[in-house]
Short mmCIF file of C-alpha atoms in Angstrom, two decimals:
data_model
loop_
_atom_site.label_atom_id
_atom_site.label_comp_id
_atom_site.label_asym_id
_atom_site.label_seq_id
_atom_site.Cartn_x
_atom_site.Cartn_y
_atom_site.Cartn_z
CA UNK A 1 -0.12 0.10 0.25
CA UNK A 2 1.35 3.49 -0.95
CA UNK A 3 0.67 6.64 0.80
CA UNK A 4 -1.02 8.88 -0.70
CA UNK A 5 0.37 12.92 -1.18
CA UNK A 6 -2.96 14.22 0.11
CA UNK A 7 -3.30 12.06 3.36
CA UNK A 8 -0.02 13.12 4.55
CA UNK A 9 -1.13 16.80 4.07
CA UNK A 10 -4.62 16.71 6.02
CA UNK A 11 -2.67 14.81 8.63
CA UNK A 12 0.08 16.87 8.88
CA UNK A 13 -2.36 19.91 9.36
CA UNK A 14 -4.37 18.48 11.94
CA UNK A 15 -1.08 18.21 13.83
CA UNK A 16 0.90 20.53 13.38
CA UNK A 17 -2.75 22.93 13.84
CA UNK A 18 -4.46 21.20 17.36
CA UNK A 19 -4.94 23.90 20.18
CA UNK A 20 -5.03 21.91 23.12
CA UNK A 21 -6.79 23.73 26.14
CA UNK A 22 -3.58 23.90 28.15
CA UNK A 23 -2.24 26.38 25.53
CA UNK A 24 -4.96 28.37 25.59
CA UNK A 25 -5.37 28.96 29.93
CA UNK A 26 -1.64 29.65 29.81
CA UNK A 27 -0.86 33.48 30.68
CA UNK A 28 -4.74 34.26 31.22
CA UNK A 29 -6.97 34.44 34.13
CA UNK A 30 -9.82 32.26 32.55
CA UNK A 31 -8.38 29.06 34.52
CA UNK A 32 -9.30 31.16 37.83
CA UNK A 33 -12.75 32.34 36.31
CA UNK A 34 -13.76 28.40 36.49
CA UNK A 35 -15.63 26.37 39.03
CA UNK A 36 -14.06 23.48 40.26
CA UNK A 37 -14.49 20.10 39.69
CA UNK A 38 -15.13 21.40 35.91
CA UNK A 39 -15.17 19.30 32.67
CA UNK A 40 -13.21 21.86 30.22
CA UNK A 41 -14.38 21.38 26.23
CA UNK A 42 -11.65 23.20 23.88
CA UNK A 43 -13.70 23.82 20.62
CA UNK A 44 -10.83 24.50 18.95
CA UNK A 45 -9.36 20.82 19.11
CA UNK A 46 -12.81 18.67 19.08
CA UNK A 47 -13.08 21.00 15.56
CA UNK A 48 -9.69 19.59 14.53
CA UNK A 49 -10.43 16.08 15.76
CA UNK A 50 -13.76 16.59 13.77
CA UNK A 51 -12.26 17.68 10.92
CA UNK A 52 -9.77 15.01 10.76
CA UNK A 53 -12.23 12.43 11.23
CA UNK A 54 -14.01 14.08 7.90
CA UNK A 55 -10.89 13.60 6.12
CA UNK A 56 -10.53 9.90 6.23
CA UNK A 57 -14.24 9.41 5.66
CA UNK A 58 -13.70 11.32 2.64
CA UNK A 59 -10.65 9.26 1.08
CA UNK A 60 -11.72 6.47 2.49
CA UNK A 61 -15.14 5.89 1.50
CA UNK A 62 -16.13 5.45 5.21
CA UNK A 63 -19.14 6.31 7.30
CA UNK A 64 -17.56 7.35 10.67
CA UNK A 65 -19.72 7.53 13.27
CA UNK A 66 -19.54 8.77 17.34
CA UNK A 67 -20.23 6.28 19.70
CA UNK A 68 -21.58 7.39 22.20
CA UNK A 69 -20.67 5.31 25.25
CA UNK A 70 -17.16 6.81 24.69
CA UNK A 71 -18.36 10.50 24.07
CA UNK A 72 -21.53 11.97 24.53
CA UNK A 73 -20.92 15.86 24.75
CA UNK A 74 -23.93 16.57 22.78
CA UNK A 75 -23.43 20.44 24.18
CA UNK A 76 -20.91 20.74 21.27
CA UNK A 77 -22.11 18.45 18.63
CA UNK A 78 -22.61 21.01 15.79
CA UNK A 79 -20.08 19.91 13.88
CA UNK A 80 -20.24 16.29 15.17
CA UNK A 81 -23.83 16.67 13.72
CA UNK A 82 -22.73 17.99 10.43
CA UNK A 83 -19.33 16.45 9.50
CA UNK A 84 -19.38 12.56 10.84
CA UNK A 85 -22.07 9.97 9.30
CA UNK A 86 -24.12 9.78 12.23
CA UNK A 87 -23.54 8.39 15.96
CA UNK A 88 -23.55 4.35 17.01
CA UNK A 89 -25.63 3.67 20.80
CA UNK A 90 -26.04 1.17 23.35
CA UNK A 91 -29.11 0.94 24.05
CA UNK A 92 -32.23 3.38 24.52
CA UNK A 93 -30.57 6.94 26.02
CA UNK A 94 -28.52 6.81 23.78
CA UNK A 95 -30.28 5.95 20.86
CA UNK A 96 -32.83 8.75 22.12
CA UNK A 97 -29.50 11.02 22.90
CA UNK A 98 -28.48 10.76 19.17
CA UNK A 99 -32.21 11.03 17.58
CA UNK A 100 -32.18 13.75 19.26
CA UNK A 101 -29.05 15.87 19.68
CA UNK A 102 -27.45 15.10 15.68
CA UNK A 103 -30.85 14.20 13.34
CA UNK A 104 -33.74 16.01 14.63
CA UNK A 105 -32.21 19.36 14.42
CA UNK A 106 -31.20 18.17 10.79
CA UNK A 107 -34.54 17.18 9.99
CA UNK A 108 -36.41 20.70 11.41
CA UNK A 109 -33.85 22.00 8.36
CA UNK A 110 -34.55 19.94 5.45
CA UNK A 111 -37.20 21.45 3.89
CA UNK A 112 -38.22 17.53 2.08
CA UNK A 113 -38.28 16.49 5.23
CA UNK A 114 -41.74 18.46 5.87
CA UNK A 115 -42.46 18.48 2.86
CA UNK A 116 -43.39 14.19 3.52
CA UNK A 117 -44.64 14.68 6.82
CA UNK A 118 -47.23 16.84 5.22
CA UNK A 119 -48.11 14.49 2.35
CA UNK A 120 -48.11 11.96 5.56
CA UNK A 121 -50.90 14.10 7.45
CA UNK A 122 -53.79 12.10 5.47
CA UNK A 123 -52.41 8.43 6.54
CA UNK A 124 -51.51 10.27 10.57
CA UNK A 125 -54.82 11.23 10.42
CA UNK A 126 -56.20 7.82 10.32
CA UNK A 127 -53.67 6.61 12.69
CA UNK A 128 -54.29 8.98 15.32
CA UNK A 129 -58.22 7.68 15.31
CA UNK A 130 -56.70 5.08 17.39
CA UNK A 131 -55.15 7.09 20.51
CA UNK A 132 -57.46 8.58 22.82
CA UNK A 133 -57.43 12.54 23.08
CA UNK A 134 -55.85 12.19 26.56
CA UNK A 135 -51.94 11.50 25.51
CA UNK A 136 -49.84 13.75 25.05
CA UNK A 137 -48.94 11.83 21.83
CA UNK A 138 -52.51 11.92 20.27
CA UNK A 139 -52.41 15.80 21.04
CA UNK A 140 -48.75 16.16 19.20
CA UNK A 141 -50.05 14.35 16.27
CA UNK A 142 -53.21 16.66 16.61
CA UNK A 143 -51.43 19.77 16.50
CA UNK A 144 -49.76 18.81 12.89
CA UNK A 145 -53.08 18.54 11.48
CA UNK A 146 -53.74 22.44 12.80
CA UNK A 147 -49.83 24.31 12.24
CA UNK A 148 -47.06 21.55 11.03
CA UNK A 149 -44.51 24.28 10.88
CA UNK A 150 -45.37 25.11 14.53
CA UNK A 151 -45.86 21.83 15.58
CA UNK A 152 -42.46 20.92 13.92
CA UNK A 153 -40.54 23.80 15.43
CA UNK A 154 -40.81 22.11 19.20
CA UNK A 155 -37.43 19.61 18.37
CA UNK A 156 -39.61 17.56 21.32
CA UNK A 157 -42.19 16.26 19.65
CA UNK A 158 -40.15 15.11 16.84
CA UNK A 159 -39.69 11.37 18.87
CA UNK A 160 -43.30 11.32 19.04
CA UNK A 161 -43.95 11.67 15.45
CA UNK A 162 -41.43 8.83 14.59
CA UNK A 163 -43.31 6.65 16.58
CA UNK A 164 -45.92 6.63 13.34
CA UNK A 165 -42.90 7.70 10.69
CA UNK A 166 -39.85 5.66 11.30
CA UNK A 167 -37.05 7.57 11.20
CA UNK A 168 -35.41 4.96 9.24
CA UNK A 169 -37.97 6.36 6.09
CA UNK A 170 -36.72 10.19 6.53
CA UNK A 171 -33.64 9.32 7.15
CA UNK A 172 -33.63 9.38 3.31
CA UNK A 173 -33.10 13.07 3.09
CA UNK A 174 -30.80 13.69 5.83
CA UNK A 175 -28.81 10.62 5.79
CA UNK A 176 -27.22 10.55 9.65
CA UNK A 177 -26.71 6.75 10.58
CA UNK A 178 -28.20 5.63 13.98
CA UNK A 179 -26.76 1.52 14.36
CA UNK A 180 -27.98 0.52 17.76
CA UNK A 181 -25.67 -2.71 19.21
CA UNK A 182 -26.78 -3.78 22.43
CA UNK A 183 -25.65 -7.87 24.14
CA UNK A 184 -28.89 -8.23 24.77
CA UNK A 185 -32.27 -6.05 24.20
CA UNK A 186 -35.67 -6.33 26.34
CA UNK A 187 -38.87 -6.49 24.29
CA UNK A 188 -39.63 -2.59 25.78
CA UNK A 189 -36.26 -1.07 25.31
CA UNK A 190 -36.88 -2.54 21.29
CA UNK A 191 -39.86 -0.96 20.83
CA UNK A 192 -38.29 2.30 22.28
CA UNK A 193 -35.06 1.85 19.46
CA UNK A 194 -37.25 0.66 16.59
CA UNK A 195 -38.81 4.10 15.62
CA UNK A 196 -35.11 5.65 16.26
CA UNK A 197 -32.43 3.52 14.69
CA UNK A 198 -31.88 2.68 10.73
CA UNK A 199 -29.33 -0.01 12.20
CA UNK A 200 -29.55 -2.85 14.74
CA UNK A 201 -27.41 -5.14 14.87
CA UNK A 202 -27.60 -8.62 17.12
CA UNK A 203 -25.42 -10.10 19.75
CA UNK A 204 -26.52 -13.50 18.64
CA UNK A 205 -29.28 -14.76 16.37
CA UNK A 206 -31.69 -15.97 19.17
CA UNK A 207 -32.56 -12.66 20.02
CA UNK A 208 -32.96 -12.11 16.22
CA UNK A 209 -35.59 -14.45 16.30
CA UNK A 210 -37.32 -12.93 19.33
CA UNK A 211 -37.52 -10.04 18.04
CA UNK A 212 -38.11 -10.59 14.26
CA UNK A 213 -41.62 -10.03 14.54
CA UNK A 214 -41.33 -6.80 15.55
CA UNK A 215 -38.93 -5.39 12.68
CA UNK A 216 -40.75 -7.30 9.63
CA UNK A 217 -43.63 -5.16 11.53
CA UNK A 218 -41.56 -2.11 11.51
CA UNK A 219 -40.20 -2.47 8.18
CA UNK A 220 -43.52 -3.29 6.54
CA UNK A 221 -44.99 0.28 7.32
CA UNK A 222 -41.94 2.25 6.49
CA UNK A 223 -42.27 0.05 3.50
CA UNK A 224 -46.32 1.05 2.90
CA UNK A 225 -45.33 4.72 4.21
CA UNK A 226 -43.10 4.94 0.78
CA UNK A 227 -45.40 3.34 -1.11
CA UNK A 228 -48.15 6.62 -0.06
CA UNK A 229 -45.15 8.77 -1.13
CA UNK A 230 -44.47 6.97 -4.75
CA UNK A 231 -48.13 7.96 -5.29
CA UNK A 232 -48.32 11.19 -3.61
CA UNK A 233 -45.04 11.69 -6.04
CA UNK A 234 -46.74 10.66 -9.36
CA UNK A 235 -50.06 12.50 -8.16
CA UNK A 236 -47.89 15.87 -8.45
CA UNK A 237 -48.48 15.99 -4.31
CA UNK A 238 -44.71 15.52 -3.49
CA UNK A 239 -41.73 17.18 -5.21
CA UNK A 240 -39.24 16.01 -3.20
CA UNK A 241 -37.19 12.73 -4.86
CA UNK A 242 -36.91 9.89 -3.31
CA UNK A 243 -34.37 7.16 -3.46
CA UNK A 244 -35.77 4.09 -5.74
CA UNK A 245 -34.48 1.48 -2.95
CA UNK A 246 -36.91 0.55 -0.56
CA UNK A 247 -35.40 2.93 2.72
CA UNK A 248 -35.83 0.25 5.51
CA UNK A 249 -33.84 -0.92 9.34
CA UNK A 250 -31.00 -2.28 8.55
CA UNK A 251 -30.07 -5.49 10.79
CA UNK A 252 -26.80 -6.83 11.35
CA UNK A 253 -24.77 -9.36 14.02
CA UNK A 254 -21.86 -9.35 15.94
CA UNK A 255 -19.44 -11.25 14.80
CA UNK A 256 -16.84 -12.58 17.55
CA UNK A 257 -12.84 -13.13 14.85
CA UNK A 258 -11.45 -14.87 17.80
CA UNK A 259 -8.51 -12.57 17.63
CA UNK A 260 -7.87 -8.64 19.45
CA UNK A 261 -4.73 -7.74 20.81
CA UNK A 262 -6.68 -5.72 23.25
CA UNK A 263 -4.81 -5.40 26.81
CA UNK A 264 -5.93 -5.76 30.11
CA UNK A 265 -8.39 -8.69 29.91
CA UNK A 266 -11.46 -5.65 31.21
CA UNK A 267 -11.33 -4.41 27.59
CA UNK A 268 -10.41 -7.50 25.76
CA UNK A 269 -14.40 -8.69 23.77
CA UNK A 270 -12.81 -11.49 22.14
CA UNK A 271 -11.29 -13.67 25.40
CA UNK A 272 -12.79 -17.38 25.75
CA UNK A 273 -16.45 -17.27 27.66
CA UNK A 274 -16.55 -13.79 25.83
CA UNK A 275 -19.77 -12.29 25.80
CA UNK A 276 -20.08 -10.22 22.92
CA UNK A 277 -20.24 -11.63 19.73
CA UNK A 278 -20.89 -14.57 18.15
CA UNK A 279 -18.30 -16.78 17.72
CA UNK A 280 -17.57 -18.74 14.17
CA UNK A 281 -19.14 -22.40 15.27
CA UNK A 282 -22.47 -20.85 16.70
CA UNK A 283 -22.93 -18.84 14.26
CA UNK A 284 -22.59 -21.38 11.47
CA UNK A 285 -24.14 -23.88 13.57
CA UNK A 286 -27.25 -21.29 14.47
CA UNK A 287 -27.53 -19.95 10.55
CA UNK A 288 -27.91 -23.61 9.63
CA UNK A 289 -30.50 -24.33 12.35
CA UNK A 290 -32.59 -21.44 11.18
CA UNK A 291 -32.68 -22.12 6.99
CA UNK A 292 -33.91 -24.78 7.77
CA UNK A 293 -36.91 -23.83 10.28
CA UNK A 294 -37.78 -21.03 7.47
CA UNK A 295 -37.51 -22.97 4.82
CA UNK A 296 -34.44 -21.39 3.33
CA UNK A 297 -32.84 -24.11 0.95
CA UNK A 298 -29.27 -23.26 2.32
CA UNK A 299 -27.51 -20.76 5.22
CA UNK A 300 -26.39 -17.96 2.26
CA UNK A 301 -29.62 -17.97 1.41
CA UNK A 302 -31.34 -17.60 4.72
CA UNK A 303 -28.68 -14.71 5.99
CA UNK A 304 -29.47 -12.76 2.37
CA UNK A 305 -32.97 -13.13 3.48
CA UNK A 306 -32.62 -11.21 7.49
CA UNK A 307 -29.01 -9.48 7.69
CA UNK A 308 -27.51 -6.78 5.40
CA UNK A 309 -24.66 -6.33 7.27
CA UNK A 310 -22.04 -8.06 9.99
CA UNK A 311 -20.45 -5.86 12.95
CA UNK A 312 -16.80 -6.64 14.62
CA UNK A 313 -15.69 -4.80 17.34
CA UNK A 314 -12.24 -6.21 18.40
CA UNK A 315 -9.78 -2.49 18.77
CA UNK A 316 -9.69 -0.46 22.16
CA UNK A 317 -7.07 2.77 21.57
CA UNK A 318 -4.87 0.91 18.57
CA UNK A 319 -3.34 1.85 15.84
CA UNK A 320 -4.76 1.06 12.39
CA UNK A 321 -1.52 -1.82 12.42
CA UNK A 322 -3.89 -3.46 14.36
CA UNK A 323 -6.36 -3.62 12.35
CA UNK A 324 -4.35 -4.46 9.79
CA UNK A 325 -3.41 -8.34 11.73
CA UNK A 326 -7.19 -8.57 12.33
CA UNK A 327 -9.22 -8.41 8.84
CA UNK A 328 -7.50 -11.58 7.55
CA UNK A 329 -9.40 -13.24 11.15
CA UNK A 330 -12.51 -11.42 10.36
CA UNK A 331 -12.07 -12.37 6.20
CA UNK A 332 -11.60 -15.91 6.78
CA UNK A 333 -14.07 -17.12 9.47
CA UNK A 334 -16.77 -14.51 7.63
CA UNK A 335 -15.36 -14.34 4.62
CA UNK A 336 -18.59 -15.82 2.49
CA UNK A 337 -20.87 -13.42 3.87
CA UNK A 338 -19.68 -10.61 3.77
CA UNK A 339 -19.54 -11.19 0.02
CA UNK A 340 -23.39 -10.88 0.76
CA UNK A 341 -23.23 -8.09 2.89
CA UNK A 342 -24.40 -4.35 2.23
CA UNK A 343 -22.33 -2.75 5.07
CA UNK A 344 -19.97 -3.90 7.26
CA UNK A 345 -19.12 -2.13 10.90
CA UNK A 346 -15.92 -2.48 12.02
CA UNK A 347 -16.01 -0.88 15.51
CA UNK A 348 -14.76 1.21 17.72
CA UNK A 349 -11.28 2.04 18.99
CA UNK A 350 -9.50 3.00 16.03
CA UNK A 351 -7.17 5.77 18.07
CA UNK A 352 -7.02 7.79 14.33
CA UNK A 353 -6.76 11.20 16.65
CA UNK A 354 -4.18 10.12 18.05
CA UNK A 355 -0.90 12.03 16.86
CA UNK A 356 1.61 8.58 15.39
CA UNK A 357 -1.69 7.04 14.17
CA UNK A 358 -1.11 6.11 10.87
CA UNK A 359 -4.50 7.20 8.82
CA UNK A 360 -3.58 6.49 5.29
CA UNK A 361 -2.39 2.36 6.17
CA UNK A 362 -6.94 2.46 7.37
CA UNK A 363 -7.67 4.86 4.55
CA UNK A 364 -5.84 2.26 2.20
CA UNK A 365 -7.28 -0.42 4.37
CA UNK A 366 -10.48 0.50 3.99
CA UNK A 367 -10.10 0.84 0.08
CA UNK A 368 -8.68 -2.40 -0.60
CA UNK A 369 -11.65 -4.07 1.26
CA UNK A 370 -14.60 -2.54 0.10
CA UNK A 371 -13.26 -3.04 -3.79
CA UNK A 372 -13.02 -6.82 -2.38
CA UNK A 373 -16.93 -7.07 -1.40
CA UNK A 374 -18.43 -5.16 -3.83
CA UNK A 375 -18.24 -1.14 -2.30
CA UNK A 376 -19.65 -2.74 0.68
CA UNK A 377 -20.53 0.10 2.45
CA UNK A 378 -17.59 0.32 6.11
CA UNK A 379 -18.36 2.26 9.29
CA UNK A 380 -15.87 3.04 11.52
CA UNK A 381 -17.74 4.01 15.48
CA UNK A 382 -14.94 5.42 17.31
CA UNK A 383 -15.64 7.41 20.66
CA UNK A 384 -12.51 8.14 22.19
CA UNK A 385 -10.93 8.80 18.55
CA UNK A 386 -13.68 11.99 18.43
CA UNK A 387 -12.66 13.35 22.23
CA UNK A 388 -9.20 12.90 22.13
CA UNK A 389 -7.31 15.29 23.96
CA UNK A 390 -10.58 18.16 23.82
CA UNK A 391 -10.56 18.96 26.96
CA UNK A 392 -9.41 18.49 30.59
CA UNK A 393 -10.99 17.74 34.47
CA UNK A 394 -9.69 20.85 36.54
CA UNK A 395 -9.90 20.65 39.76
CA UNK A 396 -8.83 22.44 43.68
CA UNK A 397 -6.01 21.89 45.56
CA UNK A 398 -8.31 21.81 49.19
CA UNK A 399 -5.90 20.72 51.75
CA UNK A 400 -2.39 19.58 51.88
CA UNK A 401 -1.57 16.55 54.63
CA UNK A 402 1.65 14.60 56.12
CA UNK A 403 2.02 10.74 55.97
CA UNK A 404 5.46 9.33 54.99
CA UNK A 405 5.24 12.37 52.25
CA UNK A 406 3.28 14.79 51.21
CA UNK A 407 -0.63 14.21 49.96
CA UNK A 408 -2.74 16.94 48.34
CA UNK A 409 -6.05 16.45 48.82
CA UNK A 410 -8.66 17.77 45.82
CA UNK A 411 -12.10 18.34 44.82
CA UNK A 412 -11.34 15.20 42.21
CA UNK A 413 -11.89 12.36 42.58
CA UNK A 414 -10.12 9.47 41.20
CA UNK A 415 -13.00 6.86 42.11
CA UNK A 416 -16.48 9.09 41.12
CA UNK A 417 -14.84 11.47 38.25
CA UNK A 418 -11.98 9.34 37.25
CA UNK A 419 -12.62 5.62 36.80
CA UNK A 420 -11.11 4.54 34.46
CA UNK A 421 -8.07 4.98 36.95
CA UNK A 422 -9.16 2.22 38.59
CA UNK A 423 -10.43 -0.01 36.53
CA UNK A 424 -7.70 0.47 34.05
CA UNK A 425 -5.72 1.30 35.84
CA UNK A 426 -3.44 4.42 34.89
CA UNK A 427 -2.01 7.07 36.41
CA UNK A 428 -3.04 10.41 34.20
CA UNK A 429 -0.69 13.09 33.13
CA UNK A 430 -1.84 16.33 34.66
CA UNK A 431 -0.06 20.21 34.80
CA UNK A 432 -0.96 22.57 38.33
CA UNK A 433 -2.04 25.95 37.43
CA UNK A 434 -0.50 29.38 40.06
CA UNK A 435 -1.71 32.37 40.21
CA UNK A 436 0.70 35.10 39.31
CA UNK A 437 0.69 38.45 40.69
CA UNK A 438 -0.93 39.99 37.90
CA UNK A 439 -3.96 37.25 38.03
CA UNK A 440 -2.91 35.23 35.28
CA UNK A 441 -2.26 31.75 34.84
CA UNK A 442 1.26 30.35 35.51
CA UNK A 443 1.13 26.53 34.26
CA UNK A 444 3.86 23.87 35.17
CA UNK A 445 3.23 20.03 33.65
CA UNK A 446 4.12 16.49 36.09
CA UNK A 447 7.51 15.60 35.61
CA UNK A 448 6.59 12.17 37.41
CA UNK A 449 6.62 10.54 40.26
CA UNK A 450 9.72 11.54 42.89
CA UNK A 451 11.23 13.10 39.67
CA UNK A 452 10.55 16.74 40.47
CA UNK A 453 11.88 18.93 43.49
CA UNK A 454 8.41 19.09 45.31
CA UNK A 455 6.55 15.24 45.39
CA UNK A 456 2.73 15.02 46.55
CA UNK A 457 0.63 12.01 46.40
CA UNK A 458 -3.22 13.05 44.78
CA UNK A 459 -6.30 12.12 46.36
CA UNK A 460 -9.58 13.27 46.24
CA UNK A 461 -12.64 13.32 48.85
CA UNK A 462 -14.26 10.59 49.26
CA UNK A 463 -14.46 8.36 52.36
CA UNK A 464 -12.62 4.99 49.88
CA UNK A 465 -8.87 4.42 50.93
CA UNK A 466 -8.36 3.22 47.55
CA UNK A 467 -9.55 7.13 46.12
CA UNK A 468 -5.86 7.85 45.04
CA UNK A 469 -5.52 9.14 41.69
CA UNK A 470 -1.22 8.44 41.72
CA UNK A 471 2.00 10.44 42.71
CA UNK A 472 3.49 13.80 41.04
CA UNK A 473 5.92 16.31 41.63
CA UNK A 474 6.71 19.45 40.27
CA UNK A 475 9.78 22.10 40.08
CA UNK A 476 7.66 24.28 42.58
CA UNK A 477 5.74 23.97 45.72
CA UNK A 478 1.61 23.34 45.02
CA UNK A 479 -0.34 25.84 47.57
CA UNK A 480 -3.85 25.50 48.98
CA UNK A 481 -5.97 26.97 46.39
CA UNK A 482 -3.95 26.17 43.02
CA UNK A 483 -5.83 23.61 40.27
CA UNK A 484 -5.02 20.60 38.94
CA UNK A 485 -6.10 19.96 35.58
CA UNK A 486 -5.96 16.32 34.11
CA UNK A 487 -5.79 16.03 30.47
CA UNK A 488 -8.02 14.09 28.76
CA UNK A 489 -10.54 14.14 30.48
CA UNK A 490 -13.48 14.43 28.60
CA UNK A 491 -14.03 11.38 26.84
CA UNK A 492 -14.98 7.75 28.75
CA UNK A 493 -14.84 10.16 31.81
CA UNK A 494 -18.19 12.40 32.07
CA UNK A 495 -19.71 8.56 30.88
CA UNK A 496 -18.27 6.87 33.59
CA UNK A 497 -19.31 9.61 36.56
CA UNK A 498 -21.30 9.12 40.39
CA UNK A 499 -22.46 10.55 43.22
CA UNK A 500 -20.82 8.13 45.34
CA UNK A 501 -20.24 9.62 48.81
CA UNK A 502 -22.69 12.31 48.04
CA UNK A 503 -19.80 14.20 46.28
CA UNK A 504 -20.47 16.19 43.24
CA UNK A 505 -20.24 15.56 40.13
CA UNK A 506 -18.22 18.30 38.10
CA UNK A 507 -19.64 21.20 35.98
CA UNK A 508 -19.47 21.24 32.26
CA UNK A 509 -17.89 23.86 30.42
CA UNK A 510 -16.58 25.07 27.06
CA UNK A 511 -13.56 26.78 26.23
CA UNK A 512 -13.50 29.18 22.37
CA UNK A 513 -12.58 32.80 21.63
CA UNK A 514 -10.73 32.64 24.36
CA UNK A 515 -13.71 32.36 26.81
CA UNK A 516 -15.28 29.91 28.92
CA UNK A 517 -18.79 29.66 28.99
CA UNK A 518 -20.84 27.39 31.60
CA UNK A 519 -22.59 24.99 30.44
CA UNK A 520 -23.67 22.96 33.04
CA UNK A 521 -23.90 22.37 36.97
CA UNK A 522 -25.68 19.94 39.36
CA UNK A 523 -26.44 20.24 42.51
CA UNK A 524 -28.65 18.63 45.44
CA UNK A 525 -30.97 17.36 42.89
CA UNK A 526 -28.97 15.76 40.73
CA UNK A 527 -27.36 13.44 43.62
CA UNK A 528 -31.28 12.38 45.75
CA UNK A 529 -32.52 11.70 42.15
CA UNK A 530 -29.81 9.09 41.44
CA UNK A 531 -30.95 6.76 45.08
#
């Protein structure tokens, strides 16, 4: 594979121009306007990541989806919404978040969507008769008949609307995928996912069979609505261009290629007895049994009739060389079925926005794979790569105590605010922020354990003895009131926060155009309502 000059150029631009929060805070008073603890997003850093991912998608032909399990900072989704191809979700709540924060704002702006809804109003009018006038759902549908424009200005109404006009149909205009995978679904969860998903991936063929009637019913509804739109188009009632292929909810299976280089085992989805993905022997056995049960002549015919794609997720914070070594295992076990897929999801864990990531190799791997499999649509679903180095968790030194050394007690907790530090475990990088005589920030990076003149153990405010972040050192002493910023804490941290011990959740803020903006604070009610 040869590196392309284009790929090298835009990757170099990314490395040269990405601005970190530390650079923005240095020699300003911004850090001292931030109430701690706070997660602070740097808009410039996020935009750099999104631009890089957008270029990877453009050059490779892949769809890149933000994985909400790793990065859910929806308050800064503007560029993610327009420049990436959608989101991947782990259940009902993330599905609704993707729908509300990515799909709905785009539908609100799309004239074709509004025209299609208007064309389907007579159909909705018949449906609405099945609802009592007391339900909020019926009231929203009824309001569409009275004032379409006003009703659709309210973002919350789209959830009710898509229970009657599934998003998989409306997505033919905005082209933002909502891809859902969970190890297992309950019936109530599936009913709440179907109106909003474009792709649903099952972890077993048993789960697929359980929900087969639900899926077929939903896709039948989408087909009926599409046929109504075709009639409207034929009669001149509808101007919007419709795709030749009938929109459907795409169904896939998660596979386990029995190969992963991920360490430690807690993050490895291919370890023995893993609950994630169908191993080859079970995949072939269950397909054969179901093909016979549903009277198909062979397993490939059965597969093509009910599934359009496959999904594997075997990476974690890895370079494209790991994908290069993984693909032969995927192809070796499942290649016959990949030949009959419309799409394949390469999963997440691709560390694309890391400075030493080989983007050229990734682009070439995707291009070669697509060429091998008849232009198959490849999807990637990084969460960490979207949020990588986009912001820090800023805390404050509350006290300094002595016990065979100096221990700085912070208002930041490893167990509550940075659980990966204990799960992984790892020692996060940090820098301290001291105020100079002018009130500006003097930033000093940690020198490492026992390397600097002044050494400290950082601990959190909870009663857990193990709420220890790590050992740090500096050339100048810490003082009570100094700020400590833990680097790269926007992804896979906010999504894991707890209120153990009643410790307050960090506020959420953003730095852009040289200013800090507080977006969200948490208080007693947030703690109370979680218990």
